[in-house]
mmCIF file of C-alpha atoms in Angstrom:
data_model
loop_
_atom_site.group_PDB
_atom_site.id
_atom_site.type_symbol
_atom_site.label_atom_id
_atom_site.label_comp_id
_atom_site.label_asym_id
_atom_site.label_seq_id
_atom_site.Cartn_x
_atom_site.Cartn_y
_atom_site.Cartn_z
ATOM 1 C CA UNK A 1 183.936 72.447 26.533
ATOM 2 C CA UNK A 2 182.803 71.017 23.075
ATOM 3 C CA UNK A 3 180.808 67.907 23.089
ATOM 4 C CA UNK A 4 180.350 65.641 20.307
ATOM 5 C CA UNK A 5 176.829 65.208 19.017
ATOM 6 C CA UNK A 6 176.678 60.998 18.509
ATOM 7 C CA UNK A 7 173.997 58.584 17.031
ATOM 8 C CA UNK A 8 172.797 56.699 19.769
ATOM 9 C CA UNK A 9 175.197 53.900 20.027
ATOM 10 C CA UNK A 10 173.542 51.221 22.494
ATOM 11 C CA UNK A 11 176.119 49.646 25.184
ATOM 12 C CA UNK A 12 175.251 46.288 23.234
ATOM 13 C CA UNK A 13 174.145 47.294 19.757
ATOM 14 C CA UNK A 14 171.607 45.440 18.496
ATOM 15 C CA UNK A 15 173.252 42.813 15.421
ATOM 16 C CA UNK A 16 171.585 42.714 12.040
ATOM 17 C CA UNK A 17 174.095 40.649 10.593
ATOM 18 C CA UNK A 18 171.193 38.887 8.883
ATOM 19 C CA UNK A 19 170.032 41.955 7.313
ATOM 20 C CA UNK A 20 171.028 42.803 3.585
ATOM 21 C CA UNK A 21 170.730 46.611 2.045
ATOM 22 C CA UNK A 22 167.407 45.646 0.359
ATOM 23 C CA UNK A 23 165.935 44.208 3.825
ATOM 24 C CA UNK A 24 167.389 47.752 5.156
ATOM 25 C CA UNK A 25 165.781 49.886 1.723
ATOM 26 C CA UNK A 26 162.603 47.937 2.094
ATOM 27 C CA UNK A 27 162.404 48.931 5.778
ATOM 28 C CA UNK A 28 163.104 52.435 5.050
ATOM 29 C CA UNK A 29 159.976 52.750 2.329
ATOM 30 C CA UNK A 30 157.646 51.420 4.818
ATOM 31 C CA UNK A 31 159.077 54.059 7.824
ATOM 32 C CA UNK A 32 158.343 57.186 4.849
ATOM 33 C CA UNK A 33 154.948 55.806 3.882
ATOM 34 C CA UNK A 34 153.885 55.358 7.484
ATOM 35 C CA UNK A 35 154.981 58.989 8.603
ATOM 36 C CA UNK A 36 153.506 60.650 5.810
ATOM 37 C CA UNK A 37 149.888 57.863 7.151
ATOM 38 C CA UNK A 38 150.754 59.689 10.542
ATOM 39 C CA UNK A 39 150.629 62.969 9.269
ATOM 40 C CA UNK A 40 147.585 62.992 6.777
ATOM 41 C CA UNK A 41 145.833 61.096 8.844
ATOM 42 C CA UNK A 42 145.482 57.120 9.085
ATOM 43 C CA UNK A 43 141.845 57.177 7.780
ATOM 44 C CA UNK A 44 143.181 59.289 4.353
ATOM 45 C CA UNK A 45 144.807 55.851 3.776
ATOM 46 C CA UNK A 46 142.949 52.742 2.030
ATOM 47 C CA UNK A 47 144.423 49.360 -0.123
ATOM 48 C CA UNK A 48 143.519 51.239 -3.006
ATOM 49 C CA UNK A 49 145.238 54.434 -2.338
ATOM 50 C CA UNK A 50 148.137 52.424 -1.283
ATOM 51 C CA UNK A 51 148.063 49.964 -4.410
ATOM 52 C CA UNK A 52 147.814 54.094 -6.536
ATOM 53 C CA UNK A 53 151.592 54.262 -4.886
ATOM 54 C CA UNK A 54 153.200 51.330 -6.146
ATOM 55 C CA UNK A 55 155.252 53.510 -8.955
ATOM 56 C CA UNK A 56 156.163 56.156 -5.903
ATOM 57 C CA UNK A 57 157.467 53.091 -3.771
ATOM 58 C CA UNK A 58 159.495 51.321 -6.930
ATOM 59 C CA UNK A 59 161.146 55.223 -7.259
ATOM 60 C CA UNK A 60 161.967 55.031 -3.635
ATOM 61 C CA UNK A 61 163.519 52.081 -4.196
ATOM 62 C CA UNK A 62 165.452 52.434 -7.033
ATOM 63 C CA UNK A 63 166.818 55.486 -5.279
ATOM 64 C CA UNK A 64 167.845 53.487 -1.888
ATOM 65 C CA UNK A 65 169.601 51.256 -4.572
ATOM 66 C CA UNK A 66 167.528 48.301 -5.326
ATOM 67 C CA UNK A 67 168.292 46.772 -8.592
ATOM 68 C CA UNK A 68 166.112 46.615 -11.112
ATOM 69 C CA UNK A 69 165.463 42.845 -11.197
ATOM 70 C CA UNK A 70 164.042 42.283 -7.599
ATOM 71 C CA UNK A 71 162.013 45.781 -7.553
ATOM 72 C CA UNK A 72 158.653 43.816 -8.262
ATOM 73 C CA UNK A 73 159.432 41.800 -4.932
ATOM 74 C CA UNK A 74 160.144 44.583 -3.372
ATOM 75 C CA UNK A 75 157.178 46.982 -4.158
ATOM 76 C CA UNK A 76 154.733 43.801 -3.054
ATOM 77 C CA UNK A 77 156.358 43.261 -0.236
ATOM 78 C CA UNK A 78 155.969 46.973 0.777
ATOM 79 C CA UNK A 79 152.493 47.189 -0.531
ATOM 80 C CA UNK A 80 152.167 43.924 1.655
ATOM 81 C CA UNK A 81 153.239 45.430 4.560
ATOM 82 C CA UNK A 82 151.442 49.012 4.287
ATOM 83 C CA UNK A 83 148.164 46.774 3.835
ATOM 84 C CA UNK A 84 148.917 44.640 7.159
ATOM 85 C CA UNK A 85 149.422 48.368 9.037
ATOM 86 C CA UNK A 86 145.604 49.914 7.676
ATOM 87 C CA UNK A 87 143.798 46.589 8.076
ATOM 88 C CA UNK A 88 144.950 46.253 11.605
ATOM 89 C CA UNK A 89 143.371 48.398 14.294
ATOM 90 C CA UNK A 90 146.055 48.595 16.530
ATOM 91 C CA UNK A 91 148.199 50.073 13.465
ATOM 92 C CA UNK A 92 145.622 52.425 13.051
ATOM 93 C CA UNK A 93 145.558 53.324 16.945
ATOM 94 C CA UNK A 94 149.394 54.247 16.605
ATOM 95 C CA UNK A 95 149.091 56.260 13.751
ATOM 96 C CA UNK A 96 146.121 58.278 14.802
ATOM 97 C CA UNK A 97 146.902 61.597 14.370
ATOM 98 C CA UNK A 98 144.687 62.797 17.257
ATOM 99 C CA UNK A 99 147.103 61.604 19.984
ATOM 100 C CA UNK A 100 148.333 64.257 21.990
ATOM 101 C CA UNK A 101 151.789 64.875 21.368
ATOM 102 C CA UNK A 102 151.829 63.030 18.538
ATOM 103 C CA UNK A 103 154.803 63.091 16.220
ATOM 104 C CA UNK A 104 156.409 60.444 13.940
ATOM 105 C CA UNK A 105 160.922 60.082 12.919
ATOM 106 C CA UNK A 106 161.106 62.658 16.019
ATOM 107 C CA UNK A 107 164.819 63.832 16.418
ATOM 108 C CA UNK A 108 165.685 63.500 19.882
ATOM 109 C CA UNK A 109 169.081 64.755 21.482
ATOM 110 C CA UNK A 110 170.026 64.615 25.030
ATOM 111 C CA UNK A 111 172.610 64.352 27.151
ATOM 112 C CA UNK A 112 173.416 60.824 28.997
ATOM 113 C CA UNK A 113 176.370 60.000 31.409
ATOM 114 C CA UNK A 114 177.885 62.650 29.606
ATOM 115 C CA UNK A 115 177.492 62.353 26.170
ATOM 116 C CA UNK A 116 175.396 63.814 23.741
ATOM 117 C CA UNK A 117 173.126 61.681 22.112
ATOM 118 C CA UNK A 118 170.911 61.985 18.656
ATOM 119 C CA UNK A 119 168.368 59.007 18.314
ATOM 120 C CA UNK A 120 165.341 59.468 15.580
ATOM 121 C CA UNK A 121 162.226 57.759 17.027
ATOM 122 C CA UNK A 122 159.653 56.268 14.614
ATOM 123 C CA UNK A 123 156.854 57.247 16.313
ATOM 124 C CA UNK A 124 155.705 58.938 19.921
ATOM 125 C CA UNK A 125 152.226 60.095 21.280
ATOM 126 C CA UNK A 126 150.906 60.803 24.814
ATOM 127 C CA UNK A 127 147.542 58.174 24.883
ATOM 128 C CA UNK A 128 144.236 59.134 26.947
ATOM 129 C CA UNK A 129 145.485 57.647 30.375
ATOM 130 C CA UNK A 130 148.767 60.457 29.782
ATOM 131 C CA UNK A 131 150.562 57.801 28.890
ATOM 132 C CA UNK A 132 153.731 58.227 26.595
ATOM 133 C CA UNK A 133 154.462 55.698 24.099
ATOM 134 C CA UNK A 134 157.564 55.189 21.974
ATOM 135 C CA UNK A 135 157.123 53.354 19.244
ATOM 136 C CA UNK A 136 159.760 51.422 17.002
ATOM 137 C CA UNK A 137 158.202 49.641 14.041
ATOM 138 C CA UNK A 138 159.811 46.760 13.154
ATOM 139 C CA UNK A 139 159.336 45.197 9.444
ATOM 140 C CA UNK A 140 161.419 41.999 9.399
ATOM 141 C CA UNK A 141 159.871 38.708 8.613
ATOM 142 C CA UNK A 142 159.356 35.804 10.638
ATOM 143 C CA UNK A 143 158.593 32.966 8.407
ATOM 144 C CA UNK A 144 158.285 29.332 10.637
ATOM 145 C CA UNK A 145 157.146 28.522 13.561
ATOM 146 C CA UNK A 146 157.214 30.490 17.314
ATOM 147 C CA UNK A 147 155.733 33.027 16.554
ATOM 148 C CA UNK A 148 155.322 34.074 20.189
ATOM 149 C CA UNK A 149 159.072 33.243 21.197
ATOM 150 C CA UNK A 150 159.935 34.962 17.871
ATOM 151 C CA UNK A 151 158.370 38.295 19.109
ATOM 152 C CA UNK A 152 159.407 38.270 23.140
ATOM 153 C CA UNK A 153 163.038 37.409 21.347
ATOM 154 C CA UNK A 154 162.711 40.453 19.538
ATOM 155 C CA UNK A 155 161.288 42.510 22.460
ATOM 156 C CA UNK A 156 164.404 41.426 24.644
ATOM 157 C CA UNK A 157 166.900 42.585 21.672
ATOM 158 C CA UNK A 158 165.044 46.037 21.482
ATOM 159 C CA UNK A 159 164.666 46.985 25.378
ATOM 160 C CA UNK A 160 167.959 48.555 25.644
ATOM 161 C CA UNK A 161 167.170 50.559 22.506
ATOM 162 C CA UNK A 162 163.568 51.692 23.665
ATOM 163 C CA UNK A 163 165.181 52.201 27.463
ATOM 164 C CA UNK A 164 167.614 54.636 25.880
ATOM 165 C CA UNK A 165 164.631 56.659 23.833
ATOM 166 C CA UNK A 166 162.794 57.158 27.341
ATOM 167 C CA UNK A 167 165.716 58.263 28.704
ATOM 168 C CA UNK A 168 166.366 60.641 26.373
ATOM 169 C CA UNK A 169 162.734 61.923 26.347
#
């Protein structure tokens, strides 16, 4: 029998409810920029070469949707965030392209309790130890305080997501 293909939808999705379509576009620029890192290689990657993109990142933009009045925000923000991935080394451990295995917005598609399912994962490599990692950037904000309650909330609201991506793989 047929069997529709779906887009992983979680038991409990997670809610972004707080999100807006430029949070969303801004989120999207960074995922492009840090497959195409992936791909060429993290160390092809500086804060100049990055700061030499700023007019491809305002097209990207303006393509997604941004308007015009809030695209300077927008590009630094990116530009902001592309800086914090290259300057970090863990950021630069995940997007080594020497990993074994390694591939960045992998489709996936597999079947679970009987239905087809199509998730795009932002990033999996098998490490040294034959480890597999699945990795789900994140690129929301957290402006205030708790920073460590902020980031084991976000780990709780993400399990079922990541549990469903090792399933699948």
């Amino acid at each position: 029998p047929a069997v529709a293909v779906e887009t992983a939808m979680l038991h409990t999705p997670v809610v972004f409810d707080w999100v807006g379509s430029e949070s969303r576009w801004l989120g999207i620029v960074i995922h492009r920029f840090l497959a195409r890192m992936a791909l060429e290689g993290i160390d092809q990657w500086s804060a100049q070469r990055i700061e030499q993109h700023r007019g491809v990142v305002k097209n990207h933009l303006l393509d997604l949707g941004s308007p015009q009045n809030s695209i300077g925000e927008g590009v630094d923000w990116v530009v902001a965030g592309l800086n914090t991935v290259i300057a970090s080394a863990k950021g630069r451990w995940l997007l080594d392209p020497n990993h074994h295995g390694a591939c960045s917005e992998w489709g996936v598609t597999g079947v679970i309790d009987q239905r087809m399912i199509s998730v795009v994962i932002d990033r999996s490599f098998v490490d040294d130890e034959g480890n597999r990692w699945i990795v789900d950037f994140k690129t929301s904000r957290h402006e205030g305080g708790d920073r460590e309650g902020f980031l084991a909330n976000e780990e709780v609201r993400y399990r079922q997501q990541l549990d469903l991506y090792a399933r699948l793989i």
